[in-house]
Coordinates of C-alpha atoms (C1' of nucleotides) in Angstrom, one line a residue:
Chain Y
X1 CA -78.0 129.7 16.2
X2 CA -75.4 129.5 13.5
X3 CA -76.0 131.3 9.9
X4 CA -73.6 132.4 7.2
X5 CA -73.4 135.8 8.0
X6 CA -71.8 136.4 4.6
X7 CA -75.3 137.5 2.7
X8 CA -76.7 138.7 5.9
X9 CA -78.4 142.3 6.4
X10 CA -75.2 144.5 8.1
X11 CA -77.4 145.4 10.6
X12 CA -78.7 142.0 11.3
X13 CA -74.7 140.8 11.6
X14 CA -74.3 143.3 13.9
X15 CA -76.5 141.9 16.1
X16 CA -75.5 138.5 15.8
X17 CA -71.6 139.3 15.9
X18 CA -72.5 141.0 19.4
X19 CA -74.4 137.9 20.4
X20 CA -78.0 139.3 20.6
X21 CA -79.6 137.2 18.2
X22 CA -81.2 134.3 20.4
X23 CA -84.6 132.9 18.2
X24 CA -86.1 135.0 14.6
X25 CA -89.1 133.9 13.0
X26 CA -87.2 134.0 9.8
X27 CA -84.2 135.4 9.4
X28 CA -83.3 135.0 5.8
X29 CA -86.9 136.6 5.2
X30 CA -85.9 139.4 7.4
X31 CA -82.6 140.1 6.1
X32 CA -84.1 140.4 2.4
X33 CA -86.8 142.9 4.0
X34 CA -83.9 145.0 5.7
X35 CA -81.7 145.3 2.9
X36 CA -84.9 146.8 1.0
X37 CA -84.9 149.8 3.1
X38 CA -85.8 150.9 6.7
X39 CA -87.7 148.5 8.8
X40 CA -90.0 149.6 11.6
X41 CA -89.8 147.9 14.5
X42 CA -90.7 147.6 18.1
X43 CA -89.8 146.8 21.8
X44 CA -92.7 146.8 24.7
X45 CA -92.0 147.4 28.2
X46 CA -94.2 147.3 30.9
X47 CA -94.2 150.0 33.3
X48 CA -94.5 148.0 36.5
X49 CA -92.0 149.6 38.2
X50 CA -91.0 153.3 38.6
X51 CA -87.2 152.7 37.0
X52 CA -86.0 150.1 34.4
X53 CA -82.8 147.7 35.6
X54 CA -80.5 146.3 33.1
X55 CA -82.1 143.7 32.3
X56 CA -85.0 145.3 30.9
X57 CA -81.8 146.9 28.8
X58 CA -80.4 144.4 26.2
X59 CA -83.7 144.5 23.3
X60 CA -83.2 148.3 23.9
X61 CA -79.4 148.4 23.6
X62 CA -80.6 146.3 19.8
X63 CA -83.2 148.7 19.0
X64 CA -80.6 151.2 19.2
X65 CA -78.0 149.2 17.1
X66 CA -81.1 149.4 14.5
X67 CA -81.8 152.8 14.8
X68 CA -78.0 153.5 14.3
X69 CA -78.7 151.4 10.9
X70 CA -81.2 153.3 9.8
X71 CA -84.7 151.6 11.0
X72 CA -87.4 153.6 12.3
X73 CA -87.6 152.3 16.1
X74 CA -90.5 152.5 18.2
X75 CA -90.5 152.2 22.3
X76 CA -94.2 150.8 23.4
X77 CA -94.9 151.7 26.5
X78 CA -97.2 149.1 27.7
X79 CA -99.6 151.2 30.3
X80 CA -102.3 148.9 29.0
X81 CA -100.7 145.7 29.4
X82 CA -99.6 146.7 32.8
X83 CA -103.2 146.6 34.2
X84 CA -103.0 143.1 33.5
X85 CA -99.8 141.7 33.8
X86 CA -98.0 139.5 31.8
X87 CA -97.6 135.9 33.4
X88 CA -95.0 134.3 31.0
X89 CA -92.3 132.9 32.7
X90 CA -93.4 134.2 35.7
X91 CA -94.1 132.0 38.9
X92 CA -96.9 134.3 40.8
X93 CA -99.1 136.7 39.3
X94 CA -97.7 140.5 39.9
X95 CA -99.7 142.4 42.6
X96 CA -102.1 144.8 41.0
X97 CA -101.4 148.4 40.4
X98 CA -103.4 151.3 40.2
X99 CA -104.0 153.4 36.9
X100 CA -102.3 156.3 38.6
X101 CA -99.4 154.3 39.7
X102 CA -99.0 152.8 36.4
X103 CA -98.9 156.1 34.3
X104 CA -96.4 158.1 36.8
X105 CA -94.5 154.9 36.1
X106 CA -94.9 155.3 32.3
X107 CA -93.6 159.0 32.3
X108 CA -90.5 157.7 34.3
X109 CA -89.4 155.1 32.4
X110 CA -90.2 156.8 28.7
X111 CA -87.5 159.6 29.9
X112 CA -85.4 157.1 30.8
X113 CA -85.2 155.3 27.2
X114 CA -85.2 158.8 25.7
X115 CA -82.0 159.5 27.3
X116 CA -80.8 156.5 26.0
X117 CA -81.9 156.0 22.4
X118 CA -82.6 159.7 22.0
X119 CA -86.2 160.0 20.4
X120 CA -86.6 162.7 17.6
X121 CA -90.5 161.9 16.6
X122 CA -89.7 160.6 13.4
X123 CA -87.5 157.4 13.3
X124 CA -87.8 156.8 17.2
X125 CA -90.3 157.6 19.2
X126 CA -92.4 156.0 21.7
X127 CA -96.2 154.9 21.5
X128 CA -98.1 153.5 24.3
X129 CA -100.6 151.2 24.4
X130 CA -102.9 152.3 26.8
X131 CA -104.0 154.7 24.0
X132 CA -106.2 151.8 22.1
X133 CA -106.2 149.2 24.8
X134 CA -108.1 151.0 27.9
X135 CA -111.3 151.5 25.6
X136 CA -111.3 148.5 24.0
X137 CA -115.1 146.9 24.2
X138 CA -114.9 143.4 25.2
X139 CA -117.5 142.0 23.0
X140 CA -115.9 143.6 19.8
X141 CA -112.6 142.9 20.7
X142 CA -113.9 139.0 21.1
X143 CA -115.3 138.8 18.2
X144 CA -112.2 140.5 16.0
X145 CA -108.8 139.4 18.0
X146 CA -110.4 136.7 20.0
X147 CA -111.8 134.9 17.4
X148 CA -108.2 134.5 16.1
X149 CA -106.8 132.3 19.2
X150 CA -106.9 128.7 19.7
X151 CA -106.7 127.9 24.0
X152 CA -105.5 124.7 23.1
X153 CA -102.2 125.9 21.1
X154 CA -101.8 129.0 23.9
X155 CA -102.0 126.4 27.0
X156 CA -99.1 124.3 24.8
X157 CA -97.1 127.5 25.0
X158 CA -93.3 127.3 27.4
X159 CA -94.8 130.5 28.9
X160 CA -97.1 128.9 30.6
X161 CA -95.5 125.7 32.0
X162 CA -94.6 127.1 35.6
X163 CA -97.9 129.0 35.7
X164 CA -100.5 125.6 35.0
X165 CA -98.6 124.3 37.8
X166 CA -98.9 127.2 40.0
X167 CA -101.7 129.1 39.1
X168 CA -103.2 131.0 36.5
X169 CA -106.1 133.3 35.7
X170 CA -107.8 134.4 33.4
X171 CA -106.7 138.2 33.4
X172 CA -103.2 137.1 33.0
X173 CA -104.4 134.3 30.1
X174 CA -105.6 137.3 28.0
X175 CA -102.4 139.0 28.1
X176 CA -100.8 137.4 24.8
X177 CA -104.3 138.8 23.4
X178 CA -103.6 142.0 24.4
X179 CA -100.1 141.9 22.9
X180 CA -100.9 140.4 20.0
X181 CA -103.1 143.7 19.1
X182 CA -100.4 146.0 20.4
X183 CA -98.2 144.7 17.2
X184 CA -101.2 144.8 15.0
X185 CA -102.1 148.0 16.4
X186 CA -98.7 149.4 15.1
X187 CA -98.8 147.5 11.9
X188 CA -101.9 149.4 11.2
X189 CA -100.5 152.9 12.4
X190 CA -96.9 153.1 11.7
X191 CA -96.9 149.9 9.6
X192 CA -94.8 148.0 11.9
X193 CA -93.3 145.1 10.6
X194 CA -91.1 143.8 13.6
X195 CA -91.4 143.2 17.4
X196 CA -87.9 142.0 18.9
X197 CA -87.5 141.5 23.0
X198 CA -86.3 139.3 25.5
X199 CA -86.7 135.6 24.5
X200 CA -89.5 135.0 27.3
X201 CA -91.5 137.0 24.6
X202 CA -91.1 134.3 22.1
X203 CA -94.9 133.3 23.0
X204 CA -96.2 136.6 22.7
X205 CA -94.2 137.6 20.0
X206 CA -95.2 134.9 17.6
X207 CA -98.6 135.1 18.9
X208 CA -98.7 138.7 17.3
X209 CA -97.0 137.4 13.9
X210 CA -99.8 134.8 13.3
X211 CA -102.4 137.4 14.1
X212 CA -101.7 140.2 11.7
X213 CA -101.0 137.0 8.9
X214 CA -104.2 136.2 9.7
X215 CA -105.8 139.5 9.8
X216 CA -104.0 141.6 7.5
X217 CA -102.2 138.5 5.1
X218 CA -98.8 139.8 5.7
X219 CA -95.5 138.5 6.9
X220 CA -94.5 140.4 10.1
X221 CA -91.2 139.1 11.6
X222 CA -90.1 138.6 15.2
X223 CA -86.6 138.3 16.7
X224 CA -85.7 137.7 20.6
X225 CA -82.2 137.8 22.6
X226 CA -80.9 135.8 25.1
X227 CA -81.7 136.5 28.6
X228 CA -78.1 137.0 29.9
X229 CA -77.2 135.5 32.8
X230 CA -74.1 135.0 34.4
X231 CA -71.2 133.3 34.5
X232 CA -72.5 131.7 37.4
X233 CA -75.6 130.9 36.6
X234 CA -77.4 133.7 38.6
X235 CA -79.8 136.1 37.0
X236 CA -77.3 138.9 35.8
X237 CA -78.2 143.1 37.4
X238 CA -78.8 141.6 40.8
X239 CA -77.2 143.4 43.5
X240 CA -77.6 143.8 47.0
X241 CA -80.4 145.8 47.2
X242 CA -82.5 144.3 44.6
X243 CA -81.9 144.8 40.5
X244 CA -79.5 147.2 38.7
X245 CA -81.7 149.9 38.5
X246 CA -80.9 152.7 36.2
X247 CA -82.5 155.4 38.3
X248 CA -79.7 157.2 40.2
X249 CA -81.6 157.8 43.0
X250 CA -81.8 154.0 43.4
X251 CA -78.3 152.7 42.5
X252 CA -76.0 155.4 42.6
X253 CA -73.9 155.4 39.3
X254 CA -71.1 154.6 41.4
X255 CA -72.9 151.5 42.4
X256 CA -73.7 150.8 39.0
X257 CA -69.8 151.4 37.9
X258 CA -68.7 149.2 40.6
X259 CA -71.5 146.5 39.7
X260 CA -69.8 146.1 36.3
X261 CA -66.3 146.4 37.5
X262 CA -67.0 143.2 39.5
X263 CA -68.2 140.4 36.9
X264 CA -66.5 137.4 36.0
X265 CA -64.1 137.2 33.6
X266 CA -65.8 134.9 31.2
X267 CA -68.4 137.5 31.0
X268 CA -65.9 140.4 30.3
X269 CA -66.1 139.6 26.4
X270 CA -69.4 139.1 26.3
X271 CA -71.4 141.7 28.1
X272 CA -68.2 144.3 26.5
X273 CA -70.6 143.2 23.2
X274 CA -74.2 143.8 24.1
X275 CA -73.7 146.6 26.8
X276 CA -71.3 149.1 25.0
X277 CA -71.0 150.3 21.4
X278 CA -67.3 149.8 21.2
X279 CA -66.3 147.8 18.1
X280 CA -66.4 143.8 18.3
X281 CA -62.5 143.5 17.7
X282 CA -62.1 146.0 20.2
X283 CA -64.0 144.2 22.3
X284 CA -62.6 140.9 21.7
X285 CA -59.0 142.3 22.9
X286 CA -60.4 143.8 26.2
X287 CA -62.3 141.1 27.2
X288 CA -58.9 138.3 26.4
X289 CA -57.1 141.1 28.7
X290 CA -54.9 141.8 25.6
X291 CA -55.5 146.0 26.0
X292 CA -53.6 146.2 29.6
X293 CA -55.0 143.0 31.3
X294 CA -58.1 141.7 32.1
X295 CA -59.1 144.2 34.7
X296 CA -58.7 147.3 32.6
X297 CA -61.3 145.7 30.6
X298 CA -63.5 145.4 33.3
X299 CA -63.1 148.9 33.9
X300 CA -63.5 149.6 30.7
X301 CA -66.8 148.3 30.7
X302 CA -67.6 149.7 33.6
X303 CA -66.9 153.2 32.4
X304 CA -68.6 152.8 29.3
X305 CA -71.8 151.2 30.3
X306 CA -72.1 153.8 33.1
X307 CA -71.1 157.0 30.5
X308 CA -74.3 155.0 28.3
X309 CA -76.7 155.3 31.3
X310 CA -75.2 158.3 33.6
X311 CA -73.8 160.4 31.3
X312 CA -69.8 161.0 30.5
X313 CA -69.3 163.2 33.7
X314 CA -71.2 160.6 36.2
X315 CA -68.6 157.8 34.5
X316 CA -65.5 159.6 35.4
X317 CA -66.3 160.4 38.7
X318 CA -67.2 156.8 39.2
X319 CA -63.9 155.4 38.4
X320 CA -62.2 158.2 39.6
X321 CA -64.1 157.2 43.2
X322 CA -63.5 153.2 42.3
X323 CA -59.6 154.1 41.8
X324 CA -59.4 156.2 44.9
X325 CA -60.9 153.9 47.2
X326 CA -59.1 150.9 45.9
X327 CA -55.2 152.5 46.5
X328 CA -54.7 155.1 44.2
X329 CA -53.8 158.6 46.0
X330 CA -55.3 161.9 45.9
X331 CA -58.1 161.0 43.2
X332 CA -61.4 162.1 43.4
X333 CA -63.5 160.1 45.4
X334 CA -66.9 162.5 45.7
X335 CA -68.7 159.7 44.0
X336 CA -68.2 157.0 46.9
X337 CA -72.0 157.3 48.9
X338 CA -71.6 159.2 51.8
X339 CA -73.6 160.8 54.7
X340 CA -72.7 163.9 56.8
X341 CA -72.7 163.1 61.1
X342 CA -72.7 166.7 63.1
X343 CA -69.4 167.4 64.5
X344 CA -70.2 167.5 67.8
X345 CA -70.6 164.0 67.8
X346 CA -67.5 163.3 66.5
X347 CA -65.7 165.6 69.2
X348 CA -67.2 163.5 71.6
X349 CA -66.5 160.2 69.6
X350 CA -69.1 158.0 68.7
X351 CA -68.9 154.2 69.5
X352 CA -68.3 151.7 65.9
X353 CA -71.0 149.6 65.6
X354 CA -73.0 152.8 65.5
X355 CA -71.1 154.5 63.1
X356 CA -71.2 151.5 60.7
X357 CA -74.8 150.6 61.3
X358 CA -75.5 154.7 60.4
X359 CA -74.4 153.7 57.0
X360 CA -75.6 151.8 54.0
X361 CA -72.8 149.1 54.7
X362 CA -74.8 147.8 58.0
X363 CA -78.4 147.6 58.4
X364 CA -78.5 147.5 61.9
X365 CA -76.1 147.5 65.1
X366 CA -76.5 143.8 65.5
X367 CA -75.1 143.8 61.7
X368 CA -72.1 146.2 62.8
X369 CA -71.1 144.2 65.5
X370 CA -71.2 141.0 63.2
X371 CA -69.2 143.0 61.0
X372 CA -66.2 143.9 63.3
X373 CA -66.4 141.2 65.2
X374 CA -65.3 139.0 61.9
X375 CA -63.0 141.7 61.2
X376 CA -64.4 143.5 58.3
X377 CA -65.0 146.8 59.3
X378 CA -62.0 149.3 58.8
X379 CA -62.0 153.2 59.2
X380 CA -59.5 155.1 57.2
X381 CA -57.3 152.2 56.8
X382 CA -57.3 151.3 60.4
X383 CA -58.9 147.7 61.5
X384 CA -61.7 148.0 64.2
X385 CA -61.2 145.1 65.9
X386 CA -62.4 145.9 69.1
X387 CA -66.3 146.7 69.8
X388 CA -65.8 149.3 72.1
X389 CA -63.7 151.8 69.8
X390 CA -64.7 154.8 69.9
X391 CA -64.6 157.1 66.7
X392 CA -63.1 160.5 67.7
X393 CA -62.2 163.4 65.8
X394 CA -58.2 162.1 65.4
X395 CA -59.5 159.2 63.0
X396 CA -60.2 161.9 60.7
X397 CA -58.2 161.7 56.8
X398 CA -58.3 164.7 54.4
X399 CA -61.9 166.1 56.5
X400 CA -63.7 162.4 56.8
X401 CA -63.8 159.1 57.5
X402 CA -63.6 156.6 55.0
X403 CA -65.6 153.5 56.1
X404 CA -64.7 149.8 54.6
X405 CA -66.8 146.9 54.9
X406 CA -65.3 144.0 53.7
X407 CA -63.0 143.6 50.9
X408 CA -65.1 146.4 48.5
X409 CA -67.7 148.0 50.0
X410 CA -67.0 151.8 51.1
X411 CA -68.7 154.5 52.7
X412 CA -67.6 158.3 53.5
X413 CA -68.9 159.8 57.0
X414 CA -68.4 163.7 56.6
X415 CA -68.7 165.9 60.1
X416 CA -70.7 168.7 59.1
Chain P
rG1 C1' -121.1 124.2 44.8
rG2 C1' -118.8 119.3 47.2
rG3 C1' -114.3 116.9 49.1
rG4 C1' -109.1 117.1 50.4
rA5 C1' -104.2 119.5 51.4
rG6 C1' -101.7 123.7 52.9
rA7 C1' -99.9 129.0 54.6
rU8 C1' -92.9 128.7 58.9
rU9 C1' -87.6 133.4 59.5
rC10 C1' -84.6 136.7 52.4
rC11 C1' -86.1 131.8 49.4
rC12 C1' -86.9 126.5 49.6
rG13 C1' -88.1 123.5 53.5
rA14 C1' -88.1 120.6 58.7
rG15 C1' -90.6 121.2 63.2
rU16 C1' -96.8 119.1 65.9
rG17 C1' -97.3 121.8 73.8
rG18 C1' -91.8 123.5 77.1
rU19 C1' -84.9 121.7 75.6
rC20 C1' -87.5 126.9 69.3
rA21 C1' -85.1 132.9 67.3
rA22 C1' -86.9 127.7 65.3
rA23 C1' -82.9 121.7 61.7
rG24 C1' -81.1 121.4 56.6
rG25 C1' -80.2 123.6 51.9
rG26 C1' -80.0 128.0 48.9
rG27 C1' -78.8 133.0 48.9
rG28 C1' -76.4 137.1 51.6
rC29 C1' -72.3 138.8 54.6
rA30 C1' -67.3 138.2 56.7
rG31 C1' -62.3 135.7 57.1
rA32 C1' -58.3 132.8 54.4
rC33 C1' -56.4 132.4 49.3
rU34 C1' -56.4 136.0 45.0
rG35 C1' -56.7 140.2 40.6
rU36 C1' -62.2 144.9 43.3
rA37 C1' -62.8 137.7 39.1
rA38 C1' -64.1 132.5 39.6
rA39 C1' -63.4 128.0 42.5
rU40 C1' -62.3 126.2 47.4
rC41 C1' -62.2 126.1 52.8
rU42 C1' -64.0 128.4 57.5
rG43 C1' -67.3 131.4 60.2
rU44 C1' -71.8 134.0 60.3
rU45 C1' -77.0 135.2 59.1
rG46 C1' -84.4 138.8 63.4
rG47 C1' -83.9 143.4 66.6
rC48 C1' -82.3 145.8 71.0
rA49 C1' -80.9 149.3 76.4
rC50 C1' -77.5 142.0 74.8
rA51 C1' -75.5 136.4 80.6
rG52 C1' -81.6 139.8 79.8
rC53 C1' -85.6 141.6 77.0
rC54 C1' -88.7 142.4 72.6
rU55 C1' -90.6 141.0 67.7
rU56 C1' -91.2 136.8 64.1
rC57 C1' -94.0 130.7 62.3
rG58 C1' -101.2 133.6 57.1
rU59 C1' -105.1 137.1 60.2
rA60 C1' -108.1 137.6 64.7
rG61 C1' -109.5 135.6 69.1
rG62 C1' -109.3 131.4 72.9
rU63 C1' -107.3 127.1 76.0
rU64 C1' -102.7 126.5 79.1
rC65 C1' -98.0 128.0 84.2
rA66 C1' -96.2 127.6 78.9
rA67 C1' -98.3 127.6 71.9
rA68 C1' -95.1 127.7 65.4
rU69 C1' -97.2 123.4 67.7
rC70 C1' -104.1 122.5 70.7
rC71 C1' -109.3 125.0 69.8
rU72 C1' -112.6 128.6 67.1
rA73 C1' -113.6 132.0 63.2
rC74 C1' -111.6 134.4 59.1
rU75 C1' -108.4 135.3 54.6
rC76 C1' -105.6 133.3 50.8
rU77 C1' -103.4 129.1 47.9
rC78 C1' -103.2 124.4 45.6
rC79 C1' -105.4 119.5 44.3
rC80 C1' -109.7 116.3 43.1
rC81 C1' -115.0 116.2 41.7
rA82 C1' -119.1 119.3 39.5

RNA sequence: GGGGAGAUUCCCGAGUGGUCAAAGGGGGCAGACUGUAAAUCUGUUGGCACAGCCUUCGUAGGUUCAAAUCCUACUCUCCCCA
């Protein structure tokens, strides 16, 4: 999308500068409403799971570029939406969850965004939905929101493509209904004038525009951002064990760190500008490898991202760990994962394959043996390239054993 | 409600009585090359007490020396008609 940014809204050229901007439903009309004074706006999120991953991340890393600019931002969390599910894009319907499930999800996830935008009540806070959506009476809510939706124009929405091919009922059909009176919902209550989100929400988004025109006569506004995706094509916050989840018990933040310190280059620039607040030139120069070379930028990233999510201290013991365990001496390297094995074992020496497969680098033994067998594994430096090595005390290093699997994964066995 | 098709290992998808832990592709992992990048090439990819055994081909039973493959019932999905 290319517009003079000259007369633009600061904050809007923020965004686009940083590359958030993917589709608005009128950007010249938003920029005028912007410069008037502070806008409120929204971002829905679905508590489906117990911890967001990054990908849930970028509208929320805009709302908070907005708040910065002085809009009143509001987090919706979507406890009533997530009783039904919400089918755009989506190949399969998502298994049901219960109430209680849902709402311990809700808690989670709303202390997770305040960590990260910081809500003070007043010009960011959270609302949830559940709130007017779980007493809703169906014939009412026909008759007012229902009244206002034509099937043929919502089966002719991109959203649904994949799911009239697959499947789709009529639960998951209502669900742009549902969000539709979410927006109108906080037109009506905090006078919200904007929903932004990822640009799968386009549908819903627009959806909830043309019902408070309709309903109210006024021009709400909508803006999405690209779903980001890798150099590669893949889906980006995928790791090993499943998404980039920002809950430490779930990816440790030296896991997170290290996820970031491993993109492609071409993404460097790019992800430098939507995941960290450092300024555009600044991150221009990183990401061309101009502040040290291309790897420092990466590391940059890494640290700031993970300082962002984890917290300043979390950050530098990350890349203190990441610097450790890749050559640098005598760094602190507490953050690598690690388990304790009782001594005694270690006295007596315990075979390899099980000490890898006791670790999160192997799931099982037939995994460890794959693993040495191709010459992966390494213990403190030293290659095991036999299946039958025994682990004794006398591999020990500084009190532990640092395990390697493959080029960059690491694990620390402590005796205990 | 009637008719038809289908459910296979992480995903897609072959397989229609033994030679099937199950082709091929994707993804993952490892090796080489590098920069903790990409691309490329190679190998590998259910578990274990590992020349053997166990678990896996929607669920539950059955036929058979032998079943992912045959039979019965059930569950779910898709398509066509109403």
């Amino acid at each position: 999308m290319q517009h003079r940014t000259d007369d633009m809204n600061a904050a809007l050229q923020v965004l686009q500068e940083r590359g958030f901007i993917q589709q608005c439903t009128d950007l010249d009309g938003l920029s005028r409403a912007m410069d008037q004074g502070p806008v409120t706006l929204y971002v829905g999120c679905d508590p489906t799971g117990s911890s967001l991953h990054i990908g849930h991340m970028v509208p929320f890393f805009a709302l908070r570029h907005l708040h910065e600019a002085g809009h009143v931002v509001i987090a919706l969390i979507g406890a009533g939406t997530a009783r039904i599910g919400d089918p755009s894009g989506k190949t399969e319907a998502r298994k049901m969850l219960s109430y209680e499930q849902i709402d311990r999800n809700g808690l989670s996830i709303a202390s997770q965004l305040d960590r990260f935008i910081g809500f003070d009540g007043r010009t960011a806070f959270t609302a949830n939905n559940k709130d007017w959506l779980a007493s809703l009476n169906y014939i009412d809510f026909l008759r007012d929101i229902g009244i206002h939706f034509s099937v043929n124009r919502m089966l002719s929405f991109e959203a649904y493509k994949k799911r009239l091919e697959t499947g789709l009922t009529f639960i998951e059909f209502n669900y742009q209904l549902l969000q539709s009176y979410d927006f109108l919902e906080l037109y009506r209550r905090y006078g919200c004038r904007m929903q932004i989100g990822g640009d799968d929400q386009w549908g819903n988004i627009v959806a909830g525009m043309e019902l408070i025109r309709r309903v109210e006569g006024v021009e709400v506004f909508g803006l999405t951002f690209p779903l980001v995706t890798m150099a590669d094509g893949s889906k980006m916050g995928k790791t090993e064990k499943g998404a980039l989840f920002l809950d430490p018990e779930m990816v440790s933040p030296y896991e997170f760190f290290q996820y970031w310190r491993n993109i492609p280059d071409q993404d460097l620039t790019r992800f430098l500008l939507m995941f960290t607040f450092l300024p555009v030139d600044q991150c221009r120069r990183l990401g061309e490898g101009k502040e040290g070379g291309i790897n420092a930028g990466k590391e940059r990233l890494a640290h700031e991202v993970t300082r962002l999510i984890h917290g300043l201290e979390e950050a530098d013991k990350a890349r203190a760990a990441a610097r450790a365990v890749f050559g640098g001496e005598g760094m602190d390297r507490t953050a690598v994962p690690s388990r304790g094995i009782p001594a005694v074992d270690l006295t007596k020496g315990i075979p390899a394959v099980e000490l890898f497969a006791m670790t999160d680098l192997c799931s099982s033994k037939g995994e460890a043996r794959r693993l040495i067998g191709q010459g992966g594994a390494m213990v403190n430096d030293r290659r095991i390239d036999d299946l039958e090595t025994l682990v004794d005390a006398s591999w020990l290093r500084e009190g532990e054993l640092l395990l390697k699997a493959g080029k960059k994964r690491f694990f620390r066995v402590l005796p205990e």
